[in-house]
GROMACS .gro file of C-alpha atoms in nm:
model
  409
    1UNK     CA    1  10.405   0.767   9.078
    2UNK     CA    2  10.544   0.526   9.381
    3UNK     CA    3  10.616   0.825   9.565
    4UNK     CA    4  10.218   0.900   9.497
    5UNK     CA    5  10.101   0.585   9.582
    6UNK     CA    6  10.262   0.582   9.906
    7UNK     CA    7  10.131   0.910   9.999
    8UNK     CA    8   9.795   0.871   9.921
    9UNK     CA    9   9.798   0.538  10.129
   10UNK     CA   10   9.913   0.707  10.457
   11UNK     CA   11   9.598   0.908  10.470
   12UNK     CA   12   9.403   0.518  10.452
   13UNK     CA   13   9.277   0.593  10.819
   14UNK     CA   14   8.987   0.817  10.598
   15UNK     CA   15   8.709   0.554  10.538
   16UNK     CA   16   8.591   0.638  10.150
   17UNK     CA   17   8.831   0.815   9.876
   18UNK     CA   18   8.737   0.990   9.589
   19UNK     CA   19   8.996   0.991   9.351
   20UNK     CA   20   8.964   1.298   9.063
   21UNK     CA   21   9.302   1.169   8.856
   22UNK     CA   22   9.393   1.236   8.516
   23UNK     CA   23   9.310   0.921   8.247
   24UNK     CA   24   9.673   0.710   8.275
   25UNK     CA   25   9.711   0.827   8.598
   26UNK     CA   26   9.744   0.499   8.766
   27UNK     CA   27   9.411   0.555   8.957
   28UNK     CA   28   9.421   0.192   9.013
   29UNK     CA   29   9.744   0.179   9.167
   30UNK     CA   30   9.637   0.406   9.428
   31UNK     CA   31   9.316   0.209   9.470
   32UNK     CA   32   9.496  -0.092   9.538
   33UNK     CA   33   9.722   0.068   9.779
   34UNK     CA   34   9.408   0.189   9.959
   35UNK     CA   35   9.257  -0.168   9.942
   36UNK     CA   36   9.572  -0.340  10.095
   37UNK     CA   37   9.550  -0.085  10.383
   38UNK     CA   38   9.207  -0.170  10.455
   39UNK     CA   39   9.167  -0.569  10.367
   40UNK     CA   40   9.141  -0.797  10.658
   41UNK     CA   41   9.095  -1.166  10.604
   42UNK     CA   42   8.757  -1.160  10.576
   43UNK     CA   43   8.746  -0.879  10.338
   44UNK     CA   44   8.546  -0.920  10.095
   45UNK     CA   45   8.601  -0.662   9.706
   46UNK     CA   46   8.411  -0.554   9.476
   47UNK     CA   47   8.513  -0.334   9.151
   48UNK     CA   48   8.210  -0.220   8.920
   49UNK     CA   49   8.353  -0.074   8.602
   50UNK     CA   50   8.175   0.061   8.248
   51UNK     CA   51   8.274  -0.192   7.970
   52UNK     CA   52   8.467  -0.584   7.969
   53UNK     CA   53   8.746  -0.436   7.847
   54UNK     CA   54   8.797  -0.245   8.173
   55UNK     CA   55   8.727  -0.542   8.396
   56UNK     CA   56   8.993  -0.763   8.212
   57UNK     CA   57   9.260  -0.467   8.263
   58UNK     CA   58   9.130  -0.454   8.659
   59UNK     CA   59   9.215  -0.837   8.666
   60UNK     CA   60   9.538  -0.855   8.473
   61UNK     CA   61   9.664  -0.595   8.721
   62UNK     CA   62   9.556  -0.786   8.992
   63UNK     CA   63   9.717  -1.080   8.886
   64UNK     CA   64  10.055  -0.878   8.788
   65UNK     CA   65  10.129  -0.636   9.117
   66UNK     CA   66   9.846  -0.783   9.380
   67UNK     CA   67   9.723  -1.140   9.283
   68UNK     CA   68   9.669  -1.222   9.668
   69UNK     CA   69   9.350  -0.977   9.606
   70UNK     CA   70   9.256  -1.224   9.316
   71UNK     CA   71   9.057  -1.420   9.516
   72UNK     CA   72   8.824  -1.215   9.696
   73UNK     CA   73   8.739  -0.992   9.462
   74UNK     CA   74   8.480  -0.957   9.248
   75UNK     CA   75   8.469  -0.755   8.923
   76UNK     CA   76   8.142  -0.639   8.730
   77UNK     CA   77   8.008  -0.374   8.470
   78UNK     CA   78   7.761  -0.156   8.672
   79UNK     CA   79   7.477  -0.301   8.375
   80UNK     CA   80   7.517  -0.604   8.646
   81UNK     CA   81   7.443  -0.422   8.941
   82UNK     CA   82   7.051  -0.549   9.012
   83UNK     CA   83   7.228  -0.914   9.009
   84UNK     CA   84   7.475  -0.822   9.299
   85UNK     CA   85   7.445  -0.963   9.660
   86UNK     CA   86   7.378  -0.599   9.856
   87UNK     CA   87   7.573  -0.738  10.201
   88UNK     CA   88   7.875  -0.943  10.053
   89UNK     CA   89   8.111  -0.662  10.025
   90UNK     CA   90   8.341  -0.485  10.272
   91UNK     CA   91   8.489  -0.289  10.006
   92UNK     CA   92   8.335  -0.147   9.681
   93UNK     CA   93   8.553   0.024   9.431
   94UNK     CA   94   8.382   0.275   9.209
   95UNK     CA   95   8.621   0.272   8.851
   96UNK     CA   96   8.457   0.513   8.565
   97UNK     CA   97   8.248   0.693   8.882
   98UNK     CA   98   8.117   0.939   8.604
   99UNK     CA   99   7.862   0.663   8.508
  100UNK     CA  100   7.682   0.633   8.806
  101UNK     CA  101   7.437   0.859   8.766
  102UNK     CA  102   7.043   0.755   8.701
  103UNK     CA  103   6.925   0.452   8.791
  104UNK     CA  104   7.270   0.318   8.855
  105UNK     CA  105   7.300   0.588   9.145
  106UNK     CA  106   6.980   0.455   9.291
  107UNK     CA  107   7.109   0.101   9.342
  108UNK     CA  108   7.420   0.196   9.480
  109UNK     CA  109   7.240   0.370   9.752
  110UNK     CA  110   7.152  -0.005   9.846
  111UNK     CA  111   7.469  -0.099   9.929
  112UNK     CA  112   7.663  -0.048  10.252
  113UNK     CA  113   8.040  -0.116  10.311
  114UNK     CA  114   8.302   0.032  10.494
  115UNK     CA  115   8.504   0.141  10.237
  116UNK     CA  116   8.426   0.328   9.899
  117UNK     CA  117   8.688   0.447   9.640
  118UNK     CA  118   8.514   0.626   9.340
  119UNK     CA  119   8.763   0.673   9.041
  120UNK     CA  120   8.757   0.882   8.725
  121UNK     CA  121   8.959   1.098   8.515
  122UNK     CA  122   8.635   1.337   8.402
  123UNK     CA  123   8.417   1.384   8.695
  124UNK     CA  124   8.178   1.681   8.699
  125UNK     CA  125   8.027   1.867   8.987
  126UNK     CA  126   7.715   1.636   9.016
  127UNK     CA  127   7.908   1.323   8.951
  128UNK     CA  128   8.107   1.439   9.286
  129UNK     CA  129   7.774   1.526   9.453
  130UNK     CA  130   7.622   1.182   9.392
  131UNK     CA  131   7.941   1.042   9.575
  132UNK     CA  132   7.885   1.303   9.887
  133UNK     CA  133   7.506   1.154   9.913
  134UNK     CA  134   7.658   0.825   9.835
  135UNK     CA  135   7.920   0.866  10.146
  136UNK     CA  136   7.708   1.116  10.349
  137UNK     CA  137   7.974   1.355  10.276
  138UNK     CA  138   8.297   1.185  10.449
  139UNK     CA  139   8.515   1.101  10.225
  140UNK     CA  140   8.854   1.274  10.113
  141UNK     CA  141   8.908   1.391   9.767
  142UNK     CA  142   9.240   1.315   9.612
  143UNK     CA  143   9.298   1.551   9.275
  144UNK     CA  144   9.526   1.654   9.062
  145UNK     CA  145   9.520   1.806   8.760
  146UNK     CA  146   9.655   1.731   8.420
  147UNK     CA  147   9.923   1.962   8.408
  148UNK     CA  148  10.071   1.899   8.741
  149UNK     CA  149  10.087   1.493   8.631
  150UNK     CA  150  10.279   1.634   8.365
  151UNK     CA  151  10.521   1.854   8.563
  152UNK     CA  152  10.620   1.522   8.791
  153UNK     CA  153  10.656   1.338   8.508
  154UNK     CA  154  10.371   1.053   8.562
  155UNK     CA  155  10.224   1.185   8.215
  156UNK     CA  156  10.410   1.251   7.907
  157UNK     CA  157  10.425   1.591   7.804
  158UNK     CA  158  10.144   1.628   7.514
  159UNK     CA  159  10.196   1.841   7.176
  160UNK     CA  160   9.830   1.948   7.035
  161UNK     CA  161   9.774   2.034   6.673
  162UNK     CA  162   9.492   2.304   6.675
  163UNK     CA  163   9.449   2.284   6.320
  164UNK     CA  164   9.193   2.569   6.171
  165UNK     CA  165   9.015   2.467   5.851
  166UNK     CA  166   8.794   2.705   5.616
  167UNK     CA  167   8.437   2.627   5.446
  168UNK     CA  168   8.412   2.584   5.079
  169UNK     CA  169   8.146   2.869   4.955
  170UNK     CA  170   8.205   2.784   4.557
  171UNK     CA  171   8.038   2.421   4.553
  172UNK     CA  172   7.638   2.385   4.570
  173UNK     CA  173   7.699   2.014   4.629
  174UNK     CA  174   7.446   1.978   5.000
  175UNK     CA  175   7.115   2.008   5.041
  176UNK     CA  176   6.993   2.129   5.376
  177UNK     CA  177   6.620   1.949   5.428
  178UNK     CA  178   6.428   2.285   5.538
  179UNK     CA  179   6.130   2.039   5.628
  180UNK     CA  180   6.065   1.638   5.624
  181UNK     CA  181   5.677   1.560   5.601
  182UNK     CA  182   5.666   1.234   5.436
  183UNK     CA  183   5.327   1.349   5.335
  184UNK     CA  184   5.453   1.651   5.145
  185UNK     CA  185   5.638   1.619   4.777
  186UNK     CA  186   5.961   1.738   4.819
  187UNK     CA  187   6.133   2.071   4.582
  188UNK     CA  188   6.433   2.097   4.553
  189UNK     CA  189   6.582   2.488   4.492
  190UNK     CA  190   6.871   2.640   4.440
  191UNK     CA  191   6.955   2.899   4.749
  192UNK     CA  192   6.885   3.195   4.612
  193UNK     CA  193   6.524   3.077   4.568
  194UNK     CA  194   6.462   2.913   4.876
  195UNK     CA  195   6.215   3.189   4.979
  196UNK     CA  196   5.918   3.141   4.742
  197UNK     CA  197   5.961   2.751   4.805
  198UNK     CA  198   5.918   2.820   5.173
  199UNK     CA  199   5.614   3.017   5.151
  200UNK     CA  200   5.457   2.730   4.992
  201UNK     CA  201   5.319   2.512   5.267
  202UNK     CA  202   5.210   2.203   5.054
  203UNK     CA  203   5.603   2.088   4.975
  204UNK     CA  204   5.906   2.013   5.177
  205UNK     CA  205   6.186   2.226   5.061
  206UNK     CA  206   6.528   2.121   4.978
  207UNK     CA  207   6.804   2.345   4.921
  208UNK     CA  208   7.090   2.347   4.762
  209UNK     CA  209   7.387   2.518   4.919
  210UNK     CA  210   7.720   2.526   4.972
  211UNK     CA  211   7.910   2.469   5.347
  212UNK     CA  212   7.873   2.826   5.410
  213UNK     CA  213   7.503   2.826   5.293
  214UNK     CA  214   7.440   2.527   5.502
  215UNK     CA  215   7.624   2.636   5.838
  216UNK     CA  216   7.389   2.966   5.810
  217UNK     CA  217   7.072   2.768   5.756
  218UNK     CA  218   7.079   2.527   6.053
  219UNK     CA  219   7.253   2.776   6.309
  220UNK     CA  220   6.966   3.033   6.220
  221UNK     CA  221   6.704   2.727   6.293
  222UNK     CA  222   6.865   2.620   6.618
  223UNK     CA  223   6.905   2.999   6.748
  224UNK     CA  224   6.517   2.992   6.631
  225UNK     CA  225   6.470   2.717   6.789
  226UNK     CA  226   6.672   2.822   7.095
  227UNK     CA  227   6.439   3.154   7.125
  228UNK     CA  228   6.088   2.953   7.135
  229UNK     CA  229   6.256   2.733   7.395
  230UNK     CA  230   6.302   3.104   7.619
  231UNK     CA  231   6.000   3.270   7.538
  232UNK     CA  232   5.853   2.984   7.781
  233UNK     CA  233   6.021   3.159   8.020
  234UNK     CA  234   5.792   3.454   7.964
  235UNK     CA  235   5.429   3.566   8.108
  236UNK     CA  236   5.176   3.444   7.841
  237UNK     CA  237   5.114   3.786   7.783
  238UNK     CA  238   5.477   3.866   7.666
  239UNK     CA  239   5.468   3.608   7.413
  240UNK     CA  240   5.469   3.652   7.064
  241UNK     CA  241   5.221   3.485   6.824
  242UNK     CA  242   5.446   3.182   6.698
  243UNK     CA  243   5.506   3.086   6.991
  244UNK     CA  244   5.149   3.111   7.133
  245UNK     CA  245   5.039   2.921   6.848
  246UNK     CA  246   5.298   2.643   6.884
  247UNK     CA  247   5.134   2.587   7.197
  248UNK     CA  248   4.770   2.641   7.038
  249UNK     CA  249   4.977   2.341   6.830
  250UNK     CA  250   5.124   2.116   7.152
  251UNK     CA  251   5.426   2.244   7.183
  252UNK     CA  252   5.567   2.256   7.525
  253UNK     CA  253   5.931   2.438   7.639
  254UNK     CA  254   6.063   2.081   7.654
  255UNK     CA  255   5.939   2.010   7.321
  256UNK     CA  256   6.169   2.328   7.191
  257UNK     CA  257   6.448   2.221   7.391
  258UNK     CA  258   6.486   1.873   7.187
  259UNK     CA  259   6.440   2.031   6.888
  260UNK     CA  260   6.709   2.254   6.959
  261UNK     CA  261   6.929   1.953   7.067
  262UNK     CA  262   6.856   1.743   6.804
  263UNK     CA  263   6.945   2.056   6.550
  264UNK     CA  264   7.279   2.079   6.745
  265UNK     CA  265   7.349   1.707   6.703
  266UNK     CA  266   7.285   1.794   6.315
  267UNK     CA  267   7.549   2.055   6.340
  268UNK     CA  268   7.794   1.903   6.447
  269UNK     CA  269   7.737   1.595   6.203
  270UNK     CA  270   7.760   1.841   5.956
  271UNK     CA  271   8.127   1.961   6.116
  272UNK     CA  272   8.247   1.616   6.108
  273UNK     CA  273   8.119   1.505   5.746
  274UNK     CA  274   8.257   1.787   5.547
  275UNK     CA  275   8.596   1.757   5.757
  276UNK     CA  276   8.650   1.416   5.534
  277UNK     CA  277   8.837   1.574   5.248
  278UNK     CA  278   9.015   1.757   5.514
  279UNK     CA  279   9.117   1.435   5.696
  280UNK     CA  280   9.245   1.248   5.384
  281UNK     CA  281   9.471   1.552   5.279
  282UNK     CA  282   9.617   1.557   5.635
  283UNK     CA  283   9.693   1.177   5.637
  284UNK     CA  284   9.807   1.177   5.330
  285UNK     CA  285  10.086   1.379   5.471
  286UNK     CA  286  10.186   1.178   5.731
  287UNK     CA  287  10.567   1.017   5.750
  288UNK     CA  288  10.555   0.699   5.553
  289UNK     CA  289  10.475   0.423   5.899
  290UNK     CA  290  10.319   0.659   6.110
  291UNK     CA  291  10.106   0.508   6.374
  292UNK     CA  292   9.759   0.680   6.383
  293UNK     CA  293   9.498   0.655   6.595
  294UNK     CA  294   9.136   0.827   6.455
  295UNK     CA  295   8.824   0.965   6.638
  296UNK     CA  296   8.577   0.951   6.397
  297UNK     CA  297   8.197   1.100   6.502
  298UNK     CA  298   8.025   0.770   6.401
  299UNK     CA  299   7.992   0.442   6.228
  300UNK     CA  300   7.926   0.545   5.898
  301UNK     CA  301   8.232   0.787   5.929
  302UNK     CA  302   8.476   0.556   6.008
  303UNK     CA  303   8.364   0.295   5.761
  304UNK     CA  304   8.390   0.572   5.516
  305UNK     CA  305   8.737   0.691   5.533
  306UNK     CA  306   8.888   0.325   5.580
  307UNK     CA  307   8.663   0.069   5.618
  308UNK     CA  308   8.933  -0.195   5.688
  309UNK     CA  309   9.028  -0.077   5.970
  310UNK     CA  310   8.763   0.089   6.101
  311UNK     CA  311   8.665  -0.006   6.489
  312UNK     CA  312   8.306  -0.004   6.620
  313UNK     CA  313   8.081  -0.266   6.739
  314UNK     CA  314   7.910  -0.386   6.418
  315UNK     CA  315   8.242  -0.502   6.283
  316UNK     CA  316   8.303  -0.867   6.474
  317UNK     CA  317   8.668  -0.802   6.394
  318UNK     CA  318   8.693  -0.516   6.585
  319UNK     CA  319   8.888  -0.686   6.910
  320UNK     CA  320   9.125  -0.878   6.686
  321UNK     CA  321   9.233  -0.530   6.492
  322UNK     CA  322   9.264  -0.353   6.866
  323UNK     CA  323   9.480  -0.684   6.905
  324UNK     CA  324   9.665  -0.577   6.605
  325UNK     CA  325   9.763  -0.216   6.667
  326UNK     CA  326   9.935  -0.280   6.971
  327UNK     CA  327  10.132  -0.589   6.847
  328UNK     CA  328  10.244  -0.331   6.545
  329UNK     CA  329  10.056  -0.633   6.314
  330UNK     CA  330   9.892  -0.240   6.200
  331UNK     CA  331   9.970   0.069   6.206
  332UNK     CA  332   9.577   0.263   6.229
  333UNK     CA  333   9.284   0.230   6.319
  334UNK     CA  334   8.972   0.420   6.254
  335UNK     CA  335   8.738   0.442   6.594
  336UNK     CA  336   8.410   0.577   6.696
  337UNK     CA  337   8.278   0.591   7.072
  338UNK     CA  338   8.320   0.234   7.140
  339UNK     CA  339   8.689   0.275   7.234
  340UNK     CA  340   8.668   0.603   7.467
  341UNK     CA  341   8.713   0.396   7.753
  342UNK     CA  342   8.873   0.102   7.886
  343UNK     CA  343   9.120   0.054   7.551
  344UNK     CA  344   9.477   0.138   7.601
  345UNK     CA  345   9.708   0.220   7.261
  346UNK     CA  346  10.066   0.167   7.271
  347UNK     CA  347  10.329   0.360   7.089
  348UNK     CA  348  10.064   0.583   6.872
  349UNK     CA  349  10.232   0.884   6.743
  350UNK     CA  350   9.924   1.078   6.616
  351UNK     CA  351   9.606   1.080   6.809
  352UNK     CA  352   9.362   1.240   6.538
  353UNK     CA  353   9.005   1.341   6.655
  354UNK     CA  354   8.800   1.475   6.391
  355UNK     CA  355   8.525   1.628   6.559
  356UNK     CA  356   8.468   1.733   6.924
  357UNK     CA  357   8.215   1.791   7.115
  358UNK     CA  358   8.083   2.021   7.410
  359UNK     CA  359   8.106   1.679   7.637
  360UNK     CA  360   8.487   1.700   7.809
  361UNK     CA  361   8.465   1.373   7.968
  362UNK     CA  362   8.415   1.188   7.627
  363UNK     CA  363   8.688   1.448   7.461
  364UNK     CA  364   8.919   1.319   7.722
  365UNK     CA  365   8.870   0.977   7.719
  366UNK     CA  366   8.991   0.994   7.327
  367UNK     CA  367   9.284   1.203   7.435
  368UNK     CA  368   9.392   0.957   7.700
  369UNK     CA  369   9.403   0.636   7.456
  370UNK     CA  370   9.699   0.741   7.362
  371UNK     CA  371   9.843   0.761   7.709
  372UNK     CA  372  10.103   0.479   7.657
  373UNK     CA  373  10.277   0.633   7.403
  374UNK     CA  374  10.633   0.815   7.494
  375UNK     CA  375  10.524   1.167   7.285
  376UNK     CA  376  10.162   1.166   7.166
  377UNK     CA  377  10.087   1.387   6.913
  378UNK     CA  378   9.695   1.532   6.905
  379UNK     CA  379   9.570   1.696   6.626
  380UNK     CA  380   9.216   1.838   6.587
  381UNK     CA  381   8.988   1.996   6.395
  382UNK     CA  382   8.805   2.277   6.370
  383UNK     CA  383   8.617   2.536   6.164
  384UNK     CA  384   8.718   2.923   6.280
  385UNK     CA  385   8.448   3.150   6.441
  386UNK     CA  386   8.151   2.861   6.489
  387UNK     CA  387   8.058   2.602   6.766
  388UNK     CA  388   8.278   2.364   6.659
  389UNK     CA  389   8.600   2.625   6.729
  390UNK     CA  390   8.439   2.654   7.061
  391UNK     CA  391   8.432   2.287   7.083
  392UNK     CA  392   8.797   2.274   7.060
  393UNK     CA  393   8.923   2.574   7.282
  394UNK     CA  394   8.688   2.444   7.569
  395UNK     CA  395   8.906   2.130   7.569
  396UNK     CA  396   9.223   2.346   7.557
  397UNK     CA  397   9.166   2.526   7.846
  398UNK     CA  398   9.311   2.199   8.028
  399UNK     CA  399   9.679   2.269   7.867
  400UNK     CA  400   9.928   2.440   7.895
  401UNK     CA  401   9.954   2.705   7.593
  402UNK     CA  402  10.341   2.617   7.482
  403UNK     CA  403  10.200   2.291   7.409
  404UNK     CA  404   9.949   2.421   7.210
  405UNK     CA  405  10.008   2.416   6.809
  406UNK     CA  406   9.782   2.634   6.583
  407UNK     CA  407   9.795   2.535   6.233
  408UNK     CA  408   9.612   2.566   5.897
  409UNK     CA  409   9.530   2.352   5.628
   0.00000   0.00000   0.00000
């Protein structure tokens, strides 16, 4: 990484970097090596970042490799930005770049210093066009991809557990809400007699179905769903009649479009709940002392499986267990969202993320918690031949295939 460091610093005569690194790169390494090449003595810094926790890490690194940057530098989540002097900074570093967007984008534009660095291990194409309008396109781009950190040994060498899993089709035990009019009486059927509830317009029907059952039911309503949403696309004329009378009813393209989304969120909710019984049989198998680290989809998830430990922000304890896991005090902890970024996890040796999603940057943000650790071991989920295998081999593509594990359970 030195070797890095000192090569991306003799190319400092560029006036703005963009740096596309890997999470656990050391992207701030290199932006401090940029910053030393540019700071005069009345330089003045400024780092905008995405959470506190970040901010701290920015300013116990300064203090450990550059503390004679300490003092004229200033460090803020971009939520601050409409409270920031516009012509006090010579330098403005960019950490978490992939945030910017919106209205945050906007008041960047308002700034104007000599020198930007943008920084983030999951940019996408319009997070790297915002930069180009923020720079008027001169800036270099500094990238590297996972793999190669991996072949110069900056990043540990990862081992992924691609673990397959099955629906149950024996066990009636959901019930997939067909409609919710809270001024209908709800019926609740069985199945195989879902039909003549449907027909009946005066009741909401509930049925009751097993996973397989329930995986057909919502994925036919969001391709239905997904079909109005086209059909918008077409001259009135070319319409059919349910769609010309959901717009006899309001409905708009956009209105189809968030029903489709919201359907998808349902989906994968539905993934990640029945993937409980699935979870507890895999940690069950564990070596005795493992140290586990757990994605779970959301609060109610993570209280679920292990409430104790579970980390998210409406548990006040939730700093002190972080705290906890990395002095070895514990040895898991159950997480949602709230540690993606900004959290680093020492010696974990299984990084478990129950459900992913079609978002990469939030997929890798969980796989680079574990960053610390000597030989991470990643296992996820996922049910064969849906969305929520595609999920998973999306986020493979990134890898190498020997260090790709397929398993069942």
């Amino acid at each position: 990484i030195e070797d890095f460091v000192r090569s991306v610093g003799e190319l400092s005569f560029h006036q703005h970097f963009l740096l596309n690194l890997p999470p656990r790169f050391g992207k701030s390494r290199v932006s401090t090596e940029l910053i030393n090449k540019w700071v005069t003595e009345e330089s003045k810094i400024l780092i905008l970042s995405g959470a506190n926790s970040t901010n701290n890490q920015w300013l116990e690194n300064l203090q450990s490799y550059n503390p004679h940057l300490l003092d004229i530098t200033d460090v803020y989540c971009y939520q601050s930005l409409h409270k920031i002097d516009r012509e006090k900074y010579d330098i403005i570093c960019l950490d978490e770049a992939d945030l910017i967007t919106g209205e945050r984008f906007k008041q960047l534009l308002e700034f104007n210093p000599d020198h930007w660095i943008a920084m983030s291990g999951t940019l996408e194409e319009e997070d790297t066009d915002l930069f180009r309008q923020l720079t008027k396109n001169k800036f270099f781009n500094v990238e590297v991809q996972f793999q190669k950190a991996v072949d110069w040994g900056i990043l540990p060498e990862p081992k992924l557990y691609a673990v397959k899993l099955e629906f149950d089709d024996t066990k009636p035990y959901l019930v997939y809400y067909a409609s919710k009019d809270k001024k209908k009486k709800n019926e609740i059927v069985e199945y195989r007699f879902r039909w003549d509830s449907l027909k009946n317009k005066k009741v909401n029907t509930l049925i009751k179905c097993t996973e397989v059952q329930y995986h057909e039911l919502i994925c036919n309503e969001f391709e239905r769903w997904k079909g109005y949403e086209q059909e918008f696309n077409l001259e009135p004329g070319e319409r059919s009649d349910t769609i010309n009378f959901l717009i006899s009813k309001g409905f708009s393209q956009s209105t189809c479009r968030d029903k489709k989304m919201r359907l998808g969120n349902e989906r994968k909710k539905f993934f990640a709940d029945i993937k409980n019984r699935h979870f507890k049989k895999l940690f069950s198998q564990l070596p005795q002392g493992s140290r586990v680290l757990v994605f779970c989809n959301d609060t109610a998830q993570a209280d679920l499986l292990n409430e104790e430990f579970s980390v998210h922000s409406n548990k006040p304890d939730s700093i002190e267990l972080v705290e906890q896991f990395n002095t070895k005090q514990i040895d898991k902890l159950f997480s949602i969202k709230m540690l993606e970024r900004g959290v680093d996890f020492k010696d974990v040796d299984y990084l478990v993320i129950i459900q992913s999603s079609m978002k990469q940057g939030g997929q890798i943000q969980k796989f680079a918690r574990s960053g610390l650790s000597v030989a991470p071991k990643t296992i996820l989920f996922y049910y064969g031949g849906t969305q929520d295998e595609k999920y998973v081999q999306e986020f493979l593509k990134q890898f190498k295939p020997e260090w790709i594990i397929n398993k069942t359970l």
